[in-house]
RNA sequence: GCCUCAAUAGCUCAGUCGGUUAGAGCGACGGACUGUUAAUCCGCAGGUCGUAGGUUCGAAUCCUACUUGAGGCGCCA
């Protein structure tokens, strides 16, 4: 017996209609999945909406009273698992072209206590579903988000692979704590109840697993730079960790980041790469997730499709930090935080720039050097560095990047100014001594991108099992 | 970490000025219905009002602490 996913079945239908439509109807197949909904009729039949997660569409299974276990079929509730053998036939109902007339329905797993089963067939709030992360994927919302998340992840690899980038696996465990990207989680195999101390009473990391203090990575950038300075175009794509006690809708302690790094590329090329990558992803989602987008438009945010369509059609706006400050200073606005040249833009400023001033993703470039990291390349004006942020309406900073300082002397001076230890990063400085070239890169927050694309505005709802401050369940 | 708000049935909520036996919708369960599709209609069950204290003749309601959650800010992706 041919076993198909619902997605395959729908594809076959399309295919058979074109070429040999006669063969499609009347074929016997096996489907396996979970009951999404069931409607009974005293006419002597039940309609089961079956889902297997392969796509948003459910398959209608018609179960007639003649089935030997029909009494049990009447007791099926949402998310009971079943295996169905049946015949594909034209549907008499108007919501689907075809349906499966069951010859045999095997009940694989019952749902105990349907009354208290958390994911009952009704609307649920995302807050409630968050409390049952292991079961919330059994909703249209979460399964749609995860299919889109998959499309996005795959599109990222596709874009880079098509453009001759090499995917490199940078370490998760790092001894570098000077990247300035945030608080780190410490990694240790020491017994915390009996820590070895040196003569001064400080913890002696010589006895730790790596013989020194180590952390979970906050970014693969520095390692990626080393590889781009030999392979020209590389990217990292993996989880990163920040131990910041952030409590917002857009921060996670464990999140996924994409970090391309390109040799012989300046800031303009960097910004262009960011725009091309994002547009490639938006296009992929528009093409591959029609039903999911329909769903988001209906239940989450009416603008989801319009936003993506207009994003791929329009150039991203690029403005300098200095221009942004000038706009922010124009009269008639009432910001809580002060605006002046040199200030680190706060959320309300960033929101105003991309939501009100521009109305779509905006690339802000050339920030004051004093609010940016040590590795960003000094501009000729002596005041700014070649940094860029891509700001997206609703989710804020979606990309942060820069042209890196490739000039040894300038980099060393900057590190000294900012008190960055030279010794731990001597390997990084080596890169500027042996065939250094201008190079650029950025970090794209995958989770923020998923949030932006789907319109689901809490980042904890677009990753399967979110990790955040005081929250590491499941 | 700071600020604000919230917690009542499996879920979403109402509950007046502190006053008798805390209500509704959805879901679940039972029944009706000749093809349903968020099925429809009828019926039934379901409660330690987050926890602990306090005020009061009397507390879901007022006060305090704690817990949990949400939103905003900061940090950033």
mmCIF file of C-alpha atoms (C1' of nucleotides) in Angstrom, chain B residues 3-51:
data_model
loop_
_atom_site.group_PDB
_atom_site.id
_atom_site.type_symbol
_atom_site.label_atom_id
_atom_site.label_comp_id
_atom_site.label_asym_id
_atom_site.label_seq_id
_atom_site.Cartn_x
_atom_site.Cartn_y
_atom_site.Cartn_z
ATOM 1 C "C1'" C B 3 8.959 50.381 35.747
ATOM 2 C "C1'" U B 4 3.744 49.103 34.927
ATOM 3 C "C1'" C B 5 -0.134 45.624 34.843
ATOM 4 C "C1'" A B 6 -2.279 40.902 35.774
ATOM 5 C "C1'" A B 7 -3.583 35.932 38.342
ATOM 6 C "C1'" U B 8 -11.466 33.426 39.180
ATOM 7 C "C1'" A B 9 -13.676 26.192 35.740
ATOM 8 C "C1'" G B 10 -9.173 22.448 31.074
ATOM 9 C "C1'" C B 11 -8.896 27.521 28.085
ATOM 10 C "C1'" U B 12 -10.700 32.892 27.396
ATOM 11 C "C1'" C B 13 -13.109 36.117 30.457
ATOM 12 C "C1'" A B 14 -17.378 38.694 33.599
ATOM 13 C "C1'" G B 15 -18.192 39.297 38.761
ATOM 14 C "C1'" U B 16 -21.306 46.544 40.672
ATOM 15 C "C1'" C B 17 -19.969 49.966 46.925
ATOM 16 C "C1'" G B 18 -16.845 44.330 50.869
ATOM 17 C "C1'" G B 19 -22.836 41.188 51.814
ATOM 18 C "C1'" U B 20 -27.107 35.059 50.546
ATOM 19 C "C1'" U B 21 -25.697 29.346 46.818
ATOM 20 C "C1'" A B 22 -19.219 32.918 42.211
ATOM 21 C "C1'" G B 23 -21.549 33.421 36.134
ATOM 22 C "C1'" A B 24 -20.854 33.112 30.572
ATOM 23 C "C1'" G B 25 -18.482 31.458 25.994
ATOM 24 C "C1'" C B 26 -15.221 27.762 24.091
ATOM 25 C "C1'" G B 27 -13.545 22.855 25.069
ATOM 26 C "C1'" A B 28 -15.058 17.976 27.389
ATOM 27 C "C1'" C B 29 -19.161 14.656 28.181
ATOM 28 C "C1'" G B 30 -24.456 12.864 26.825
ATOM 29 C "C1'" G B 31 -28.358 13.310 23.223
ATOM 30 C "C1'" A B 32 -30.677 15.071 18.357
ATOM 31 C "C1'" C B 33 -29.549 15.729 13.100
ATOM 32 C "C1'" U B 34 -29.297 12.136 5.621
ATOM 33 C "C1'" G B 35 -22.379 15.099 3.609
ATOM 34 C "C1'" U B 36 -19.987 17.871 7.704
ATOM 35 C "C1'" U B 37 -15.723 21.296 7.428
ATOM 36 C "C1'" A B 38 -14.377 26.668 13.693
ATOM 37 C "C1'" A B 39 -20.742 21.895 11.705
ATOM 38 C "C1'" U B 40 -25.560 23.067 13.909
ATOM 39 C "C1'" C B 41 -29.334 22.371 17.875
ATOM 40 C "C1'" C B 42 -30.631 20.571 23.014
ATOM 41 C "C1'" G B 43 -28.749 19.057 27.718
ATOM 42 C "C1'" C B 44 -25.148 17.971 31.706
ATOM 43 C "C1'" A B 45 -20.801 18.059 34.641
ATOM 44 C "C1'" G B 46 -16.859 21.067 35.924
ATOM 45 C "C1'" G B 47 -14.356 26.130 41.286
ATOM 46 C "C1'" U B 48 -9.260 25.522 47.767
ATOM 47 C "C1'" C B 49 -11.138 32.729 43.285
ATOM 48 C "C1'" G B 50 -2.147 31.991 42.545
ATOM 49 C "C1'" U B 51 0.185 31.137 47.870
#
